[in-house]
Coordinates of C-alpha atoms (C1' of nucleotides) in Angstrom, one line a residue:
Chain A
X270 CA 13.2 -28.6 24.1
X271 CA 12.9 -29.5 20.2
X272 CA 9.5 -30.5 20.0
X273 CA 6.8 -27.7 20.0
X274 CA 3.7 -28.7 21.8
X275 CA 1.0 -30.4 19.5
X276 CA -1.9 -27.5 19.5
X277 CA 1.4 -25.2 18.6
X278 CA 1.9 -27.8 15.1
X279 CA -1.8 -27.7 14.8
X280 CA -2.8 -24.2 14.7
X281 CA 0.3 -23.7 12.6
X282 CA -1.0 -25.8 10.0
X283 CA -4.4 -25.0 10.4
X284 CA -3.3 -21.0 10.1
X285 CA -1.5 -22.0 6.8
X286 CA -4.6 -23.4 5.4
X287 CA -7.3 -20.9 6.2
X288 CA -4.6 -18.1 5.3
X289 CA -4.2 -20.1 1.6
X290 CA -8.3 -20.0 1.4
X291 CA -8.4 -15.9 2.5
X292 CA -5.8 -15.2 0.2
X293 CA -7.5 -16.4 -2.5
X294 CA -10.6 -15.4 -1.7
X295 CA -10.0 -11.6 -0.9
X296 CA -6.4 -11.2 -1.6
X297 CA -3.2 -11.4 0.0
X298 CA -4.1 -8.0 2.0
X299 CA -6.9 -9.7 4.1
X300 CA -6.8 -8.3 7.4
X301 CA -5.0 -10.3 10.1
X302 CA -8.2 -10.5 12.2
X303 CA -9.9 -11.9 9.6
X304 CA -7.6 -14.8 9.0
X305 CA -7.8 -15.1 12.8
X306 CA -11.3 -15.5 12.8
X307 CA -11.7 -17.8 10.3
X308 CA -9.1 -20.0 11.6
X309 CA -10.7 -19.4 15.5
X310 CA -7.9 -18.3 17.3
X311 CA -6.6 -14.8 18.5
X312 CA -4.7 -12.5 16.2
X313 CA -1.8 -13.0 19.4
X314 CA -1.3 -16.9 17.6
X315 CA -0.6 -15.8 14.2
X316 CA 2.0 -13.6 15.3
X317 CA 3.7 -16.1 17.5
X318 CA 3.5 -18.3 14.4
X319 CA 4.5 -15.5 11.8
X320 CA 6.0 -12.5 13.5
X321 CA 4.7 -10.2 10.7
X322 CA 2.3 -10.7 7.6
X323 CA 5.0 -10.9 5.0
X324 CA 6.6 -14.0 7.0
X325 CA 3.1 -15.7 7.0
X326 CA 2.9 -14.9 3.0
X327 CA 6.1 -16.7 2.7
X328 CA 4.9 -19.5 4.9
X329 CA 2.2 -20.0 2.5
X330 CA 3.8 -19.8 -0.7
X331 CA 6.7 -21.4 -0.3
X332 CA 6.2 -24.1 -2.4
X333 CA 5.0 -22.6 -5.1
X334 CA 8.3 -20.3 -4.7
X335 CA 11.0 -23.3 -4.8
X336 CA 9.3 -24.6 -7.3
X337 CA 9.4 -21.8 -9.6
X338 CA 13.3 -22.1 -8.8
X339 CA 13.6 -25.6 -9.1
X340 CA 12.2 -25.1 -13.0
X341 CA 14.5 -23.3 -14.1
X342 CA 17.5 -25.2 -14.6
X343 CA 15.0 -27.5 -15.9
X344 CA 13.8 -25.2 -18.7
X345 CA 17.0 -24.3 -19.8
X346 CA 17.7 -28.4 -20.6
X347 CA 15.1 -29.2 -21.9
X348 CA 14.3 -25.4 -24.1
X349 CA 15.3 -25.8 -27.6
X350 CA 17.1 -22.3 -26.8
X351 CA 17.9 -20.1 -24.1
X352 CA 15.9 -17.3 -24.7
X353 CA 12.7 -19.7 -25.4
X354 CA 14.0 -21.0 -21.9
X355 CA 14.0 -17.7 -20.0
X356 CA 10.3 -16.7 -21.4
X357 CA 8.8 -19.8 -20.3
X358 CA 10.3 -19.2 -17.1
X359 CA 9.3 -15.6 -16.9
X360 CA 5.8 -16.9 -17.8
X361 CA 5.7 -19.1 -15.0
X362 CA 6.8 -16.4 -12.3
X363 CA 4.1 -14.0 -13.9
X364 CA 1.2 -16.7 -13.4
X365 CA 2.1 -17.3 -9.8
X366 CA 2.2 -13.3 -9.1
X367 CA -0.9 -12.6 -11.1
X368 CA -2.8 -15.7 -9.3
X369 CA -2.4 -14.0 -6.0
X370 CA -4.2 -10.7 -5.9
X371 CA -1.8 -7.9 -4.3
X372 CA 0.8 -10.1 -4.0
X373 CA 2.5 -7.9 -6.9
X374 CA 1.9 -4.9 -5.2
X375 CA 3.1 -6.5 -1.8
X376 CA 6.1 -7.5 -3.2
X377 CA 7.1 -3.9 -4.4
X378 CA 5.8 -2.4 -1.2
X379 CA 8.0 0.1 0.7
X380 CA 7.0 -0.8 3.7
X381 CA 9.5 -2.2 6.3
X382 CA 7.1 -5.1 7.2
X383 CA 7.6 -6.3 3.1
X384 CA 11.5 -6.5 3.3
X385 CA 11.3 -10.0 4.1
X386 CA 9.2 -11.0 1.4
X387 CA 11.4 -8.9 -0.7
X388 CA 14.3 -10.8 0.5
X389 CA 12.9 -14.2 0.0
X390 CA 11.5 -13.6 -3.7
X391 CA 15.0 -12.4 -4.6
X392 CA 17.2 -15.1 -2.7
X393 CA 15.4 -17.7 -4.4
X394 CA 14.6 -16.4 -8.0
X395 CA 17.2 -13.8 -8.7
X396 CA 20.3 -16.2 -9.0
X397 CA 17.9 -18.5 -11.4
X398 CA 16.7 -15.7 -13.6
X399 CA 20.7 -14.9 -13.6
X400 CA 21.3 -17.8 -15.2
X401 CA 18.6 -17.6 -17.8
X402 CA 19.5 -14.5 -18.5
X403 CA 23.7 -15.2 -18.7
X404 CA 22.9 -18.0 -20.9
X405 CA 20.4 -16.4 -23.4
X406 CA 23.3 -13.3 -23.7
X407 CA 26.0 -16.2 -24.2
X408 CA 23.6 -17.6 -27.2
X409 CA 24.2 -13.6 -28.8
X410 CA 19.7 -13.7 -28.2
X411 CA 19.6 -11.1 -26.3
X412 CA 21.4 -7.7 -25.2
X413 CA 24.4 -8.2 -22.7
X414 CA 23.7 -5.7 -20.4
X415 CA 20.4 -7.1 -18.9
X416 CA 20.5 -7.6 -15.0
X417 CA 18.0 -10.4 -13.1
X418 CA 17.4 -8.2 -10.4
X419 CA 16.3 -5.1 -12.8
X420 CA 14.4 -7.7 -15.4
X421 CA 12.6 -9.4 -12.0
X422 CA 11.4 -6.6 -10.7
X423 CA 10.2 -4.6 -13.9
X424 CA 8.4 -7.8 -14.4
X425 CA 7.0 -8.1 -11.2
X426 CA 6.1 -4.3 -11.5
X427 CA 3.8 -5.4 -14.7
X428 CA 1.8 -7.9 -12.3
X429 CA 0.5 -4.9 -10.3
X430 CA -3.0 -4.9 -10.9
X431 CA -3.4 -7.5 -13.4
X432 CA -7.2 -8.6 -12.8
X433 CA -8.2 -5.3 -11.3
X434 CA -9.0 -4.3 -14.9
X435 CA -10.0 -6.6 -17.8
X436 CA -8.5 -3.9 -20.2
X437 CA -4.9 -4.5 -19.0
X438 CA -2.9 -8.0 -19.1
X439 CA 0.3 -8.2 -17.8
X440 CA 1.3 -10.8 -19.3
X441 CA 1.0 -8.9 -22.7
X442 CA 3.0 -6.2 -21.3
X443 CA 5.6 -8.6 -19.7
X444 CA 5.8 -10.3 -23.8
X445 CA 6.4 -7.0 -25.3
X446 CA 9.2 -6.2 -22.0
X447 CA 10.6 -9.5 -22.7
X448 CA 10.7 -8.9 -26.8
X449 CA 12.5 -5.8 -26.3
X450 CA 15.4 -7.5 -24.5
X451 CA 16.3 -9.1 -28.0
X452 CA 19.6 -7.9 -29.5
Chain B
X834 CA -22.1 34.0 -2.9
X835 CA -19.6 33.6 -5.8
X836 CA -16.5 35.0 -3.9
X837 CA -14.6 33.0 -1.1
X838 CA -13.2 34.1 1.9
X839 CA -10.0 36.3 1.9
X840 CA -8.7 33.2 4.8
X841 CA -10.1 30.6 2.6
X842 CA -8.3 31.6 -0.3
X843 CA -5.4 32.0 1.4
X844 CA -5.3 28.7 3.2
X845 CA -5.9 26.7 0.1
X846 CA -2.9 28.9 -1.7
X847 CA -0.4 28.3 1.0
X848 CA -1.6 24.7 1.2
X849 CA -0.6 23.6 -2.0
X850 CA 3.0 25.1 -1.5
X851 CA 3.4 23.3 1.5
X852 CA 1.9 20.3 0.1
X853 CA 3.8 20.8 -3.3
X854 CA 7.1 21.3 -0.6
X855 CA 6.2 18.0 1.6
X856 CA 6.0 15.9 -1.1
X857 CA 9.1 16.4 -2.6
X858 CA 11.1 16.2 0.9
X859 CA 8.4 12.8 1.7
X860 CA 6.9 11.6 -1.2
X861 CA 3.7 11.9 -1.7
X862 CA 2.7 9.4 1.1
X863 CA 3.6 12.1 3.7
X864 CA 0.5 11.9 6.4
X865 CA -2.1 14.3 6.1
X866 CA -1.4 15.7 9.6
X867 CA 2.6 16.4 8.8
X868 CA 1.3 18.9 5.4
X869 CA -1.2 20.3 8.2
X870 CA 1.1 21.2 10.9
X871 CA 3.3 22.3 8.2
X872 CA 1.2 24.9 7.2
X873 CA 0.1 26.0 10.1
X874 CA -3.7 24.8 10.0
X875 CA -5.4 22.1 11.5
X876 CA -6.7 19.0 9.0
X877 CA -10.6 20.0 8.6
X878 CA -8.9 22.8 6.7
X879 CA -7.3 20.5 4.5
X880 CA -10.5 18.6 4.0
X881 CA -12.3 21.1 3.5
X882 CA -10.3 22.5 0.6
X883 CA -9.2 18.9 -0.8
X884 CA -11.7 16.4 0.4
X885 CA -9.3 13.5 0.2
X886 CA -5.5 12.8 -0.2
X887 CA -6.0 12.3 -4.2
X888 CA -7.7 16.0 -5.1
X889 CA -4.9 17.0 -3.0
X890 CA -2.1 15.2 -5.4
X891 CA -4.2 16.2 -8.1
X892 CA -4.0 20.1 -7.2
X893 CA -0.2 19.8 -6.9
X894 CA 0.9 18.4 -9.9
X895 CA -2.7 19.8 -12.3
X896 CA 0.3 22.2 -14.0
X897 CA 2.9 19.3 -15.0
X898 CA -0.2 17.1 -16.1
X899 CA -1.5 19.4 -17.8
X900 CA 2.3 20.3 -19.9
X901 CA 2.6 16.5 -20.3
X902 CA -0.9 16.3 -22.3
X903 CA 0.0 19.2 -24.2
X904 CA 3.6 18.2 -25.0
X905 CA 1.9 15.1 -27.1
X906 CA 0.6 17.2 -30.1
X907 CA 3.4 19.3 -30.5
X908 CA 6.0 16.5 -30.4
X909 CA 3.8 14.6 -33.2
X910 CA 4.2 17.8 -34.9
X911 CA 7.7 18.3 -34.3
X912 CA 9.4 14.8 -34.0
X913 CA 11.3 13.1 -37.1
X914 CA 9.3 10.5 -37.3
X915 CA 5.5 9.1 -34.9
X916 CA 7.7 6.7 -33.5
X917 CA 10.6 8.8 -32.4
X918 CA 7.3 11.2 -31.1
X919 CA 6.2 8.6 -29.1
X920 CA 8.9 7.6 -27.2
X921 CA 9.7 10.9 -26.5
X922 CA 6.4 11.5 -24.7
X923 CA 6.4 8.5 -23.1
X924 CA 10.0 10.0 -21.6
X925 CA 8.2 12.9 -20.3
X926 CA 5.5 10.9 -18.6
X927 CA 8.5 8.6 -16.8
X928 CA 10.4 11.8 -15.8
X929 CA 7.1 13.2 -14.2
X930 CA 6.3 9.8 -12.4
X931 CA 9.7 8.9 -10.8
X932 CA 10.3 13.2 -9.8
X933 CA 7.2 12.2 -7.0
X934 CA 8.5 9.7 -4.7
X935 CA 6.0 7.0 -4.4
X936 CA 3.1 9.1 -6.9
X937 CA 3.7 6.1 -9.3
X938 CA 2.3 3.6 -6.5
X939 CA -0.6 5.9 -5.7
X940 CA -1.9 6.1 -9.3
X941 CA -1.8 2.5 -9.4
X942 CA -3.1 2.0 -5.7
X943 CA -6.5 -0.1 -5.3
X944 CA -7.5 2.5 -2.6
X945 CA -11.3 3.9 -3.8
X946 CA -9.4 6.7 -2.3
X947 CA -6.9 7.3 -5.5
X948 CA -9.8 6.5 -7.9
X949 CA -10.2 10.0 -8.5
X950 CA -5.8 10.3 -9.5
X951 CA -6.4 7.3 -11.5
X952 CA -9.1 8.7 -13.4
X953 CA -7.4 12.3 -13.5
X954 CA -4.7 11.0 -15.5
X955 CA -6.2 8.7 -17.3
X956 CA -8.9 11.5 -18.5
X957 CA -5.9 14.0 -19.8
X958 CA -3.2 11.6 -21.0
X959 CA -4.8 8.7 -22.5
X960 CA -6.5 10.4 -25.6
X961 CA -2.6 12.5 -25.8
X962 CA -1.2 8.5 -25.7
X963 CA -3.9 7.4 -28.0
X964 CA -3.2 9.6 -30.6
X965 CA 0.6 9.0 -30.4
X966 CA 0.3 5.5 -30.8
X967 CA -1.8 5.7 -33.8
X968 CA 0.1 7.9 -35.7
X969 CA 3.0 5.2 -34.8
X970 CA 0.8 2.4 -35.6
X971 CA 0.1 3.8 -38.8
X972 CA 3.3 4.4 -40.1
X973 CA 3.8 0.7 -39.7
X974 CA 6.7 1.2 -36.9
X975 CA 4.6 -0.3 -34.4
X976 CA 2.3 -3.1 -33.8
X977 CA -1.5 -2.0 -34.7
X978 CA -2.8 -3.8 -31.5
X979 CA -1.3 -1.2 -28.6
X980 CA -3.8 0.1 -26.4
X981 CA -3.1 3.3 -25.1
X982 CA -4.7 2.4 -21.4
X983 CA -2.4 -1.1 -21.3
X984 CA 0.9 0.8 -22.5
X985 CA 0.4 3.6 -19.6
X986 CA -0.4 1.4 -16.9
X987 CA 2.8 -0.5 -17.9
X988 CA 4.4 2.5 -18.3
X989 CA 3.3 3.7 -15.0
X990 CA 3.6 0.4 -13.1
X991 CA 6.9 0.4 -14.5
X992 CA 8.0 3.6 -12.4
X993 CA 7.1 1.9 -9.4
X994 CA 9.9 2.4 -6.7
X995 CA 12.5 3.8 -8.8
X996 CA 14.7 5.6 -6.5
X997 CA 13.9 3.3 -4.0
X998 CA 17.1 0.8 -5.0
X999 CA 19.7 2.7 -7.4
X1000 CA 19.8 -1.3 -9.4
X1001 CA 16.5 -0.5 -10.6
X1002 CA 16.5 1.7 -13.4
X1003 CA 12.6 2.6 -14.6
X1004 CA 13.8 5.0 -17.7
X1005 CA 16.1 1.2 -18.6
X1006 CA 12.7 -0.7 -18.4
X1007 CA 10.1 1.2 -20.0
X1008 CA 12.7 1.6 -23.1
X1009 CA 12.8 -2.1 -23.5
X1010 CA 9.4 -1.9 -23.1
X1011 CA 8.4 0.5 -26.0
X1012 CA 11.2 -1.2 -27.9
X1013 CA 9.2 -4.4 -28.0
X1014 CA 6.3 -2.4 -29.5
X1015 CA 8.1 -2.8 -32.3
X1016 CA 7.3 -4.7 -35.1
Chain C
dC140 C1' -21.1 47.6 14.7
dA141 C1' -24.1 43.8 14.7
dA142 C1' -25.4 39.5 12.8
dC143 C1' -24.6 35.7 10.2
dA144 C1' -22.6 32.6 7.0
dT145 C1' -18.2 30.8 6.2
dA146 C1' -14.1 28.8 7.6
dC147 C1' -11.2 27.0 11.2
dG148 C1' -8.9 23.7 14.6
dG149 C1' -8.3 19.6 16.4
dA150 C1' -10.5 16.0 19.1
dA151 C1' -12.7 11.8 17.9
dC152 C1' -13.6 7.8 15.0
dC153 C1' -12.4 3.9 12.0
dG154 C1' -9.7 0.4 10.2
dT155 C1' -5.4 -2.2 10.3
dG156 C1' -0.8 -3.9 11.8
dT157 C1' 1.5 -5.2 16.0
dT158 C1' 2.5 -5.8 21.0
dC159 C1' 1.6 -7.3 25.6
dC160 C1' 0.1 -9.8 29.4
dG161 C1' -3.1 -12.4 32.3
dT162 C1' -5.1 -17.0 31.6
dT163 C1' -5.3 -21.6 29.9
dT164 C1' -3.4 -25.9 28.6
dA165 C1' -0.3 -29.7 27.0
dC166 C1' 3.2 -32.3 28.8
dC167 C1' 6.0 -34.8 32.1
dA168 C1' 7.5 -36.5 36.3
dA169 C1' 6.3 -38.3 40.8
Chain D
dT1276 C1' -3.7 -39.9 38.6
dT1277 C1' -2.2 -35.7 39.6
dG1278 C1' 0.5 -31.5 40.3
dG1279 C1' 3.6 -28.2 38.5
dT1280 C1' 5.5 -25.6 34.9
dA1281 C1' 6.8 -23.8 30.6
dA1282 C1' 4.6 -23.1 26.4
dA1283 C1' 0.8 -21.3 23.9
dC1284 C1' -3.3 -18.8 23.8
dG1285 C1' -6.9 -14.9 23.3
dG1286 C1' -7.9 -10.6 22.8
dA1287 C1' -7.6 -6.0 24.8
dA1288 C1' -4.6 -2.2 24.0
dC1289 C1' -1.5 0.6 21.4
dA1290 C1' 0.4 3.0 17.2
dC1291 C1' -0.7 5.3 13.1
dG1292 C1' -2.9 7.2 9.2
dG1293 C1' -7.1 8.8 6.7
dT1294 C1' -11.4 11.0 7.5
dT1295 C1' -15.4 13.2 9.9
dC1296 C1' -17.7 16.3 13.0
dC1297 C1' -18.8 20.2 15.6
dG1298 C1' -18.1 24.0 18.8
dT1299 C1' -15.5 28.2 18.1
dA1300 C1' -13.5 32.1 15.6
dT1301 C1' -13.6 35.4 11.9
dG1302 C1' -14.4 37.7 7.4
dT1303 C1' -18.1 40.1 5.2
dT1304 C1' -22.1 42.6 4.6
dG1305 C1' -25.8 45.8 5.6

DNA sequence: CAACATACGGAACCGTGTTCCGTTTACCAA
DNA sequence: TTGGTAAACGGAACACGGTTCCGTATGTTG
């Protein structure tokens, strides 16, 4: 057995889509049933598909994910310096967390369910920010003693609630995080 | 009727110890029915005397808020310089958030149900923040454009899950932060 | 001490994530 | 074409946490 069964492939596709559309229309904490619904199957085939909602989130934004990695190394050639580099890179992960409503405050979550997601954000991004960071330091632009995992999570713990109120912008607060980092 | 009931009075009393007592042990999170068996009563007593989860935060810490809005004028008054005032403050307000397991998450929570926290805090410390920054504005050591509301939702979001991973350092972030108020 | 308003306890309800299992169905071989 | 079978499905059921409700118990007052 390699090959799943073809209404398998199909509702996993279809799930991805009509999860995408709920997300952004009511947030990455729409109820299971409803994505379900909308997609016309049982909440028993989502979990088959995506044993929990984080792995399902991850399903769904894992483009957007590799390809926030993937531009890193190209910011940092083509940046006129590092530290111009690391905030256009920082700007790019605070749009794809403040595009998805909750998904800053999943991310951050405590709960057991959110590990994964956790896990994935950091795999992929940390050891990318790292090298932002290591290479803005090396250019004397910024203090020494920054790490990625601290700067990526006070960053993503900025995102939380961006939207919710028109009076706060994260990515204001995220510029004046990222300006105190300077040496 | 103006007095309550010896029992009523009681209750509440020993409510907010145990409460008080959960929370540290738990985090604020700690279910309704845990605080309840704890002190000895069934929930409709809780209810009754705090008719959601938030009043019931709100009770607990009203004292420490309460200090922390007070502590602003007299470290204007006190402090070297409004800058050196400011952060100071904002200190007091991290200590107080990351002392309460997960109370930084609730104040920022979503849940109608912590609309009520939100706006507790918000109503005593903003105008304490507001102040602070102007005086620090004004002396030209900070950027004019702060708002008080964006810099204590940063703060606070901030605070989120420190503890929770001994990397993450939330007093290390939200010095950067007020560092790039600088101007 | 009686009578009544107040307060109590905890079962029940609701919403949400997750699990379980009887039923249906795609696939393949005869 | 047609069985047979493993894979996949649907949705009821469960776990859990906040909140509500109401019959019962009790402090208080005259």
């Amino acid at each position: 057995m390699v090959e799943k069964r073809a209404d398998a492939r199909r509702n996993q596709a279809t799930l991805l889509e009509v999860a995408a559309a709920a997300f952004v229309e009511s947030g990455v904490n729409v109820p299971v049933r409803d994505i379900a619904a909308r997609a016309g199957v049982g909440v028993g085939t989502i979990y088959r598909h995506f044993p929990t909602r984080a792995d399902l989130i991850v399903a769904v934004y894992h483009h957007q994910i590799e390809a926030c990695a993937a531009a890193g190394p190209a910011l940092l050639a083509g940046s006129a310096t590092p530290h111009a580099a690391l905030a256009e890179w920082i700007g790019l992960f605070v749009d794809f967390l403040v595009t998805k409503h909750g998904l800053a405050g999943a991310f951050h979550s405590d709960d057991a369910a959110f590990q994964k997601l956790h896990s994935y954000f950091l795999d992929r991004l940390l050891p990318v920010c790292a090298d932002l960071l290591a290479a803005a330091a090396a250019a004397g632009e910024i203090r020494p003693d920054v790490g990625a995992l601290e700067l990526m999570r006070g960053v993503g713990n900025l995102c939380i609630g961006d939207g919710d109120d028109s009076r706060y912008d994260a990515r204001r607060m995220v510029g004046f995080l990222i300006a105190g980092l300077r040496t």
